[in-house]
Amino acid sequence: MLTGQFVPINLLLKGFLELNGVLSQILSYMDKLSVENYVLENVVQGDLWKKKIKPLFQGKLVIPLTFSFDDYDPDNVLGSHADVHKLGAGYLEIPCLPPEFQGSLDNKFLAILFHSSDVLEIRQPSDHC
């Protein structure tokens, strides 16, 4: 049996953006990034964002999210090579947080958690299924 745990991202992000000053700091940083700059620091400065994404949402507030994935073993803090308890986790981040907040684990949000062996089971179904 395959199981996973999904986190209601809309509620999580709503709660985070409603924290005192968070949304205003993000919007202020996005405004700073929109000024012509010869060094790309953020996804919102790139052509994909400017020419493809932003025009789709004219007149609306859009904040980008990035998704990352990692395997870890809660029983082995030095590595994730043991398969018995290895978990897969997907995380969301807001790349437009000001740089002083981007590295904090408090600003990385768990989106999905599952047993890593389930991914192998999905990719390589057994003959008896």
Short mmCIF file of C-alpha atoms in Angstrom, two decimals:
data_model
loop_
_atom_site.label_atom_id
_atom_site.label_comp_id
_atom_site.label_asym_id
_atom_site.label_seq_id
_atom_site.Cartn_x
_atom_site.Cartn_y
_atom_site.Cartn_z
CA MET A 1 0.00 0.00 0.00
CA LEU A 2 1.34 3.42 -0.98
CA THR A 3 0.73 6.35 1.33
CA GLY A 4 1.79 9.97 1.43
CA GLN A 5 0.97 13.09 3.35
CA PHE A 6 0.05 16.27 1.48
CA VAL A 7 0.15 19.61 3.23
CA PRO A 8 -2.55 22.19 2.34
CA ILE A 9 -0.17 24.73 0.82
CA ASN A 10 -2.82 27.41 0.30
CA LEU A 11 -3.51 27.56 4.05
CA LEU A 12 0.17 27.42 4.94
CA LEU A 13 1.11 30.26 2.57
CA LYS A 14 -1.90 32.33 3.61
CA GLY A 15 -0.85 32.06 7.25
CA PHE A 16 2.77 32.88 6.45
CA LEU A 17 1.96 35.90 4.28
CA GLU A 18 -0.41 37.22 6.96
CA LEU A 19 2.42 37.35 9.53
CA ASN A 20 3.26 40.91 10.48
CA GLY A 21 5.45 42.52 7.80
CA VAL A 22 6.13 39.41 5.70
CA LEU A 23 4.12 40.37 2.61
CA SER A 24 5.34 43.97 2.67
CA GLN A 25 8.98 42.82 2.87
CA ILE A 26 8.48 40.45 -0.07
CA LEU A 27 6.80 43.14 -2.19
CA SER A 28 9.50 45.67 -1.30
CA TYR A 29 12.23 43.22 -2.30
CA MET A 30 10.43 42.40 -5.57
CA ASP A 31 10.24 46.13 -6.35
CA LYS A 32 13.98 46.43 -5.69
CA LEU A 33 14.64 43.50 -8.03
CA SER A 34 12.54 45.04 -10.80
CA VAL A 35 14.99 47.95 -11.17
CA GLU A 36 17.40 47.34 -14.05
CA ASN A 37 20.32 45.33 -12.72
CA TYR A 38 23.13 43.73 -14.66
CA VAL A 39 23.47 40.88 -12.19
CA LEU A 40 20.63 38.36 -12.04
CA GLU A 41 19.90 37.66 -8.39
CA ASN A 42 16.43 36.20 -8.59
CA VAL A 43 13.97 34.39 -10.85
CA VAL A 44 11.83 37.54 -11.22
CA GLN A 45 14.70 39.25 -13.05
CA GLY A 46 14.90 36.59 -15.75
CA ASP A 47 13.32 36.60 -19.20
CA LEU A 48 11.06 33.63 -18.40
CA TRP A 49 9.41 35.55 -15.58
CA LYS A 50 9.27 38.90 -17.40
CA LYS A 51 8.12 37.67 -20.80
CA LYS A 52 6.12 34.50 -20.08
CA ILE A 53 4.83 34.43 -16.50
CA LYS A 54 4.17 38.06 -15.55
CA PRO A 55 2.10 38.87 -18.69
CA LEU A 56 -0.27 36.00 -17.88
CA PHE A 57 -1.26 37.67 -14.61
CA GLN A 58 -1.56 41.36 -15.50
CA GLY A 59 -3.06 43.34 -12.64
CA LYS A 60 -2.62 40.50 -10.14
CA LEU A 61 -0.11 39.95 -7.39
CA VAL A 62 2.02 36.91 -8.23
CA ILE A 63 4.78 35.63 -5.97
CA PRO A 64 6.94 32.81 -7.36
CA LEU A 65 7.45 29.55 -5.51
CA THR A 66 10.23 27.03 -6.00
CA PHE A 67 9.97 23.33 -5.25
CA SER A 68 12.87 21.17 -4.08
CA PHE A 69 13.11 17.53 -3.10
CA ASP A 70 15.36 15.57 -0.78
CA ASP A 71 15.59 12.10 0.71
CA TYR A 72 16.55 11.70 4.33
CA ASP A 73 16.72 8.96 6.93
CA PRO A 74 15.54 10.02 10.39
CA ASP A 75 17.61 7.17 11.88
CA ASN A 76 20.85 8.22 10.16
CA VAL A 77 21.75 11.89 10.46
CA LEU A 78 24.96 11.44 8.45
CA GLY A 79 23.36 10.22 5.24
CA SER A 80 20.31 8.78 3.53
CA HIS A 81 21.72 5.50 2.24
CA ALA A 82 19.75 3.15 4.49
CA ASP A 83 16.46 2.27 2.84
CA VAL A 84 14.51 0.96 5.83
CA HIS A 85 13.19 4.30 7.09
CA LYS A 86 14.22 6.64 4.29
CA LEU A 87 11.68 9.38 3.62
CA GLY A 88 11.22 11.64 0.63
CA ALA A 89 10.26 15.23 1.26
CA GLY A 90 9.23 18.02 -1.09
CA TYR A 91 9.65 21.61 0.02
CA LEU A 92 8.36 24.96 -1.18
CA GLU A 93 10.33 28.16 -0.88
CA ILE A 94 9.57 31.78 -1.74
CA PRO A 95 12.58 33.03 -3.73
CA CYS A 96 11.47 36.65 -3.31
CA LEU A 97 12.05 36.71 0.41
CA PRO A 98 14.78 39.26 1.18
CA PRO A 99 18.20 37.56 1.18
CA GLU A 100 18.60 37.75 4.96
CA PHE A 101 15.59 35.40 5.34
CA GLN A 102 16.18 32.99 2.45
CA GLY A 103 18.57 30.65 4.25
CA SER A 104 16.39 30.13 7.30
CA LEU A 105 14.76 26.72 7.66
CA ASP A 106 11.73 28.56 9.08
CA ASN A 107 11.06 29.79 5.53
CA LYS A 108 11.13 26.38 3.81
CA PHE A 109 7.73 24.73 3.83
CA LEU A 110 7.02 21.01 3.74
CA ALA A 111 4.70 20.20 0.84
CA ILE A 112 4.76 16.40 0.70
CA LEU A 113 6.24 13.57 2.74
CA PHE A 114 6.37 9.91 1.75
CA HIS A 115 8.35 6.71 2.16
CA SER A 116 11.11 6.77 -0.46
CA SER A 117 10.70 3.12 -1.39
CA ASP A 118 7.19 3.95 -2.65
CA VAL A 119 8.73 5.95 -5.49
CA LEU A 120 10.64 2.89 -6.66
CA GLU A 121 7.44 0.85 -6.42
CA ILE A 122 5.61 3.32 -8.64
CA ARG A 123 8.43 3.44 -11.21
CA GLN A 124 8.91 -0.35 -11.27
CA PRO A 125 5.55 -2.03 -10.64
CA SER A 126 5.72 -5.67 -9.69
CA ASP A 127 4.51 -8.32 -12.13
CA HIS A 128 1.61 -9.34 -9.88
CA CYS A 129 -0.11 -5.94 -9.81
#
